[in-house]
Short mmCIF file of C-alpha atoms and ligand atoms in Angstrom, two decimals:
data_model
loop_
_atom_site.label_atom_id
_atom_site.label_comp_id
_atom_site.label_asym_id
_atom_site.label_seq_id
_atom_site.Cartn_x
_atom_site.Cartn_y
_atom_site.Cartn_z
CA MET Y 1 12.84 -21.16 -6.83
CA LYS Y 2 15.93 -21.03 -4.20
CA LYS Y 3 14.99 -22.63 -0.79
CA ASP Y 4 15.45 -19.28 0.60
CA CYS Y 5 12.90 -17.20 -0.78
CA ILE Y 6 10.40 -16.36 1.00
CA LEU Y 7 8.24 -14.38 -1.20
CA GLU Y 8 8.21 -14.12 -5.36
CA PHE Y 9 6.62 -11.81 -7.72
CA GLU Y 10 6.93 -13.19 -11.46
CA ASN Y 11 5.54 -11.11 -13.99
CA VAL Y 12 2.57 -9.60 -11.79
CA SER Y 13 0.31 -6.86 -13.42
CA LYS Y 14 -2.21 -5.09 -11.63
CA TYR Y 15 -4.89 -2.60 -13.08
CA TYR Y 16 -7.67 -0.52 -11.18
CA GLY Y 17 -10.25 -1.20 -13.96
CA ASP Y 18 -8.31 0.37 -17.18
CA GLU Y 19 -5.73 2.15 -15.14
CA LEU Y 20 -2.60 0.41 -15.01
CA VAL Y 21 -1.15 0.61 -11.56
CA PHE Y 22 1.92 -1.84 -12.21
CA ASN Y 23 3.01 -3.76 -14.85
CA ASN Y 24 5.34 -7.13 -14.88
CA VAL Y 25 7.13 -7.22 -11.40
CA ASN Y 26 9.25 -9.29 -10.66
CA LEU Y 27 10.87 -10.45 -7.68
CA LYS Y 28 12.50 -12.48 -5.16
CA ILE Y 29 12.77 -11.82 -1.48
CA LYS Y 30 14.89 -14.01 0.85
CA LYS Y 31 13.74 -14.53 4.38
CA GLY Y 32 15.57 -12.26 6.66
CA GLU Y 33 15.82 -9.30 3.53
CA VAL Y 34 14.63 -6.00 4.30
CA ILE Y 35 13.36 -4.56 1.25
CA SER Y 36 12.16 -1.03 1.05
CA ILE Y 37 9.89 0.48 -1.67
CA VAL Y 38 10.12 4.31 -2.78
CA GLY Y 39 8.12 6.07 -5.31
CA LYS Y 40 6.36 9.24 -5.77
CA SER Y 41 2.24 9.30 -4.12
CA GLY Y 42 0.11 7.79 -6.26
CA SER Y 43 3.12 5.26 -8.39
CA GLY Y 44 1.17 1.92 -6.36
CA LYS Y 45 3.69 1.53 -3.62
CA SER Y 46 0.46 0.65 -1.33
CA THR Y 47 -1.52 -1.05 -3.57
CA LEU Y 48 1.75 -3.86 -4.41
CA LEU Y 49 1.67 -4.00 -1.03
CA LYS Y 50 -1.92 -4.88 -0.65
CA CYS Y 51 -1.56 -7.57 -3.26
CA ILE Y 52 0.65 -9.87 -1.43
CA ASN Y 53 -2.03 -10.55 1.10
CA ARG Y 54 -4.21 -10.00 -1.21
CA LEU Y 55 -6.21 -7.52 -0.10
CA GLU Y 56 -6.20 -6.27 -3.51
CA SER Y 57 -6.46 -8.86 -6.73
CA ILE Y 58 -3.49 -9.12 -9.27
CA ASP Y 59 -4.70 -9.22 -13.10
CA ASN Y 60 -1.77 -11.18 -14.62
CA GLY Y 61 1.35 -12.98 -13.30
CA ASN Y 62 1.55 -14.49 -9.58
CA ILE Y 63 2.53 -14.27 -6.47
CA LYS Y 64 4.36 -17.24 -4.61
CA PHE Y 65 4.70 -17.48 -0.55
CA LYS Y 66 7.51 -20.17 0.02
CA GLY Y 67 6.76 -21.43 -3.50
CA MET Y 68 2.91 -21.54 -3.12
CA ASP Y 69 0.82 -19.59 -5.42
CA ILE Y 70 -1.16 -17.12 -2.27
CA ALA Y 71 -4.02 -17.10 -4.36
CA LYS Y 72 -4.57 -21.03 -3.09
CA LYS Y 73 -4.25 -20.11 0.24
CA SER Y 74 -6.79 -19.54 2.83
CA LEU Y 75 -6.72 -15.80 3.65
CA VAL Y 76 -6.91 -16.37 7.32
CA GLU Y 77 -3.77 -18.46 6.93
CA LEU Y 78 -1.96 -15.94 4.33
CA ARG Y 79 -2.74 -12.92 6.54
CA GLN Y 80 -1.20 -14.42 9.85
CA LYS Y 81 1.78 -15.46 7.99
CA ILE Y 82 2.00 -11.90 6.17
CA GLY Y 83 1.25 -8.99 8.85
CA ILE Y 84 0.45 -5.54 7.37
CA VAL Y 85 0.83 -2.32 9.02
CA PHE Y 86 -0.79 0.50 7.80
CA GLN Y 87 0.32 4.52 8.54
CA ASP Y 88 -2.95 4.50 10.44
CA TYR Y 89 -2.87 2.02 12.78
CA ASN Y 90 -6.44 0.02 12.50
CA LEU Y 91 -6.94 -0.59 16.36
CA PHE Y 92 -9.94 -1.38 17.64
CA GLU Y 93 -11.20 1.65 19.00
CA HIS Y 94 -13.53 -0.05 21.40
CA LEU Y 95 -11.61 -2.66 22.76
CA THR Y 96 -8.65 -1.69 25.42
CA VAL Y 97 -4.84 -1.95 24.67
CA PHE Y 98 -5.03 -5.50 26.19
CA ASP Y 99 -8.18 -6.90 24.24
CA ASN Y 100 -6.88 -5.58 20.92
CA LEU Y 101 -3.82 -7.90 21.03
CA MET Y 102 -5.45 -10.34 23.11
CA ILE Y 103 -8.33 -11.03 20.00
CA GLY Y 104 -6.03 -12.29 17.55
CA LEU Y 105 -4.19 -14.63 19.84
CA ILE Y 106 -7.27 -16.09 21.01
CA LYS Y 107 -9.46 -16.18 17.36
CA ILE Y 108 -6.96 -16.57 15.24
CA LYS Y 109 -3.98 -18.56 16.86
CA GLY Y 110 -6.54 -20.34 18.81
CA TYR Y 111 -4.33 -20.19 21.97
CA SER Y 112 -5.86 -20.61 25.56
CA LYS Y 113 -6.89 -17.68 27.43
CA LYS Y 114 -3.81 -18.31 29.81
CA ASP Y 115 -1.32 -18.26 27.07
CA SER Y 116 -2.40 -15.57 25.36
CA ILE Y 117 -2.41 -13.87 28.30
CA HIS Y 118 1.39 -14.36 28.98
CA LYS Y 119 1.93 -13.12 25.42
CA VAL Y 120 0.60 -9.90 25.45
CA LEU Y 121 2.08 -9.16 28.80
CA ASN Y 122 5.15 -10.29 27.20
CA ILE Y 123 5.19 -8.09 24.82
CA LEU Y 124 3.75 -4.86 26.37
CA LYS Y 125 6.64 -5.35 28.82
CA LYS Y 126 8.91 -5.73 25.66
CA MET Y 127 7.56 -2.70 24.05
CA ASP Y 128 7.61 -0.28 27.50
CA LEU Y 129 3.97 -0.16 27.73
CA THR Y 130 2.66 -2.18 30.39
CA ASP Y 131 1.44 0.76 31.64
CA LYS Y 132 -0.85 1.49 28.78
CA LYS Y 133 -2.79 -2.16 29.20
CA ASP Y 134 -6.20 -1.19 30.21
CA LYS Y 135 -6.26 1.89 27.96
CA TYR Y 136 -8.20 2.71 24.91
CA PRO Y 137 -6.43 3.49 21.66
CA ASP Y 138 -7.73 7.01 21.90
CA GLU Y 139 -5.91 7.68 24.86
CA LEU Y 140 -2.93 7.03 23.52
CA SER Y 141 -0.26 9.09 21.41
CA GLY Y 142 0.38 8.08 17.80
CA GLY Y 143 3.44 6.51 18.33
CA GLN Y 144 2.29 4.21 21.08
CA LYS Y 145 -1.00 3.28 18.70
CA GLN Y 146 1.75 2.74 15.76
CA ARG Y 147 3.58 0.14 18.55
CA ILE Y 148 0.26 -1.44 19.63
CA ALA Y 149 -0.58 -1.83 15.83
CA ILE Y 150 2.75 -3.54 15.59
CA ALA Y 151 3.01 -5.35 18.52
CA ARG Y 152 -0.19 -7.11 17.54
CA THR Y 153 1.25 -7.67 14.07
CA LEU Y 154 3.53 -9.93 15.86
CA LEU Y 155 1.91 -11.79 17.97
CA MET Y 156 0.30 -14.02 15.06
CA GLU Y 157 3.85 -14.62 14.49
CA PRO Y 158 4.23 -13.64 10.83
CA ASP Y 159 6.88 -14.76 8.63
CA ILE Y 160 6.93 -11.26 6.69
CA ILE Y 161 5.69 -8.19 8.06
CA LEU Y 162 4.80 -5.50 5.24
CA LEU Y 163 4.87 -1.84 6.66
CA ASP Y 164 3.05 0.93 4.85
CA GLU Y 165 4.02 4.19 5.56
CA PRO Y 166 4.57 3.27 9.22
CA THR Y 167 5.88 7.05 10.51
CA SER Y 168 4.02 9.21 8.35
CA ALA Y 169 1.00 10.21 10.22
CA LEU Y 170 3.64 10.76 13.66
CA ASP Y 171 5.83 13.93 15.10
CA LYS Y 172 9.50 13.35 15.53
CA GLU Y 173 9.66 12.31 18.78
CA MET Y 174 6.64 9.40 17.91
CA ARG Y 175 8.68 8.46 15.15
CA ASP Y 176 11.42 7.42 16.35
CA SER Y 177 10.07 5.21 19.00
CA VAL Y 178 8.56 3.49 15.76
CA LEU Y 179 11.80 3.69 13.86
CA GLU Y 180 13.71 2.12 16.85
CA LEU Y 181 10.94 -0.78 17.01
CA ILE Y 182 11.50 -1.27 13.22
CA ASN Y 183 15.13 -1.57 14.11
CA ASP Y 184 14.45 -3.93 16.44
CA LEU Y 185 12.85 -6.23 13.94
CA VAL Y 186 15.47 -6.14 11.01
CA ASP Y 187 17.98 -7.07 14.51
CA GLU Y 188 16.12 -10.02 15.01
CA ASP Y 189 16.28 -10.83 11.36
CA MET Y 190 12.57 -10.48 10.16
CA THR Y 191 11.46 -10.44 6.52
CA LEU Y 192 10.50 -6.88 6.29
CA ILE Y 193 8.85 -4.75 3.31
CA VAL Y 194 8.75 -1.51 3.58
CA VAL Y 195 7.31 1.61 2.40
CA SER Y 196 8.69 5.00 3.85
CA HIS Y 197 9.58 8.15 3.17
CA GLU Y 198 12.00 8.24 5.63
CA ASN Y 199 14.88 8.51 3.47
CA GLU Y 200 18.00 8.28 6.12
CA PHE Y 201 16.41 5.34 7.62
CA VAL Y 202 15.59 3.28 4.23
CA ASN Y 203 19.02 3.54 3.35
CA LYS Y 204 20.21 1.96 6.71
CA VAL Y 205 18.10 -0.61 7.08
CA SER Y 206 17.70 -1.54 3.65
CA ASP Y 207 19.63 -4.88 1.95
CA ARG Y 208 17.37 -3.54 -1.78
CA ILE Y 209 15.74 -0.36 -2.46
CA PHE Y 210 13.16 -0.57 -5.10
CA ILE Y 211 12.07 2.80 -7.02
CA LEU Y 212 8.39 2.29 -8.34
CA ASN Y 213 7.90 4.44 -10.89
CA LYS Y 214 6.33 4.95 -14.76
CA HIS Y 215 4.46 1.22 -13.35
CA THR Y 216 7.57 0.07 -13.75
CA LEU Y 217 9.24 -1.77 -10.25
CA LEU Y 218 13.40 -1.45 -10.40
CA GLU Y 219 15.96 -1.90 -8.04
CA LYS Y 220 18.17 0.97 -7.26
CA LYS Y 221 21.49 0.66 -6.84
CA ASN Y 222 23.77 2.34 -4.08
CA GLY Y 223 25.96 5.04 -5.10
N1 ATP Z 301 -9.02 1.26 -4.51
C1 ATP Z 301 -8.84 1.74 -5.68
N2 ATP Z 301 -9.53 1.96 -7.17
C2 ATP Z 301 -9.25 2.62 -7.93
N3 ATP Z 301 -8.00 2.78 -7.80
C3 ATP Z 301 -7.12 3.01 -6.83
C4 ATP Z 301 -7.56 2.46 -5.52
N4 ATP Z 301 -6.29 2.47 -4.53
C5 ATP Z 301 -5.30 3.53 -5.43
N5 ATP Z 301 -5.77 3.44 -7.17
C6 ATP Z 301 -5.27 4.24 -7.60
O1 ATP Z 301 -3.95 3.35 -7.91
C7 ATP Z 301 -3.01 4.42 -7.80
C8 ATP Z 301 -2.08 3.68 -6.80
O2 ATP Z 301 -2.27 4.00 -5.39
P1 ATP Z 301 -1.46 4.00 -4.64
O3 ATP Z 301 -2.48 4.04 -3.20
O4 ATP Z 301 -1.34 2.36 -4.64
O5 ATP Z 301 -0.42 4.81 -4.31
P2 ATP Z 301 0.75 4.89 -3.31
O6 ATP Z 301 2.07 4.85 -4.02
O7 ATP Z 301 1.18 4.42 -2.11
O8 ATP Z 301 1.02 6.39 -3.00
P3 ATP Z 301 1.41 7.62 -1.80
O9 ATP Z 301 2.74 7.64 -1.46
O10 ATP Z 301 0.19 8.74 -2.09
O11 ATP Z 301 0.51 6.75 -0.38
C9 ATP Z 301 -3.37 5.86 -7.92
O12 ATP Z 301 -3.49 6.44 -9.33
C10 ATP Z 301 -4.52 5.61 -7.17
O13 ATP Z 301 -5.59 6.88 -7.58
MG1 MG Z 302 0.40 4.68 -0.23
#
């Protein structure tokens, strides 16, 4: 493994029961790379992302994060290092924005209350959402919720962020604010794996684009 390879798929196959999702996937991702995965509905894009942080198991091959088989890592650590953001945000509806952001810092990262407050206020400011801190998720727009979901992932200080159609539930105006935020992550050299139908955006930000088709992952060549 090269030193800068952060994530590696080696001959990975995944079935649901008898149904093959993908077969023999090989992929090496370098730190700071932005990879996009495209493909038809049902081709297995979400499943592939879920395998990376063990929301789904694999049936063959292995996935290595910084050279170590992810099956050997603790789930808590793996999911801290590899954050995932879904299309429908997954915020805790009964907690305010502030508490949604605090909870992981205290319970997972183990930061003190004082440090956590500082970090939360900082990221809210950066995202221009300070005035929403005491609101509940159902008082926010879709774009605001998605930005909070991304902020919550960022606070875990992940090495990789997986984005599964982060804008597909949003209308145009809200979409732009989320794409802008993702663009900032690209500029900050975050390693990203993005599943998105936003072709223009995908073409602009991706170092490499892969197509999942007929159970196979293939790199899309430019031109
Ligand atoms: N938990 C599950 N159990 C059984 N089959 C599943 C499960 N999740 C997904 N599938 C099937 O696996 C295949 C891949 O699904 P997946 O959700 O990964 O596709 P996708 O490419 O993300 O599609 P979309 O673009 O619609 O989100 C589909 O045929 C789907 O029906
Ligand atoms: Mg999907």
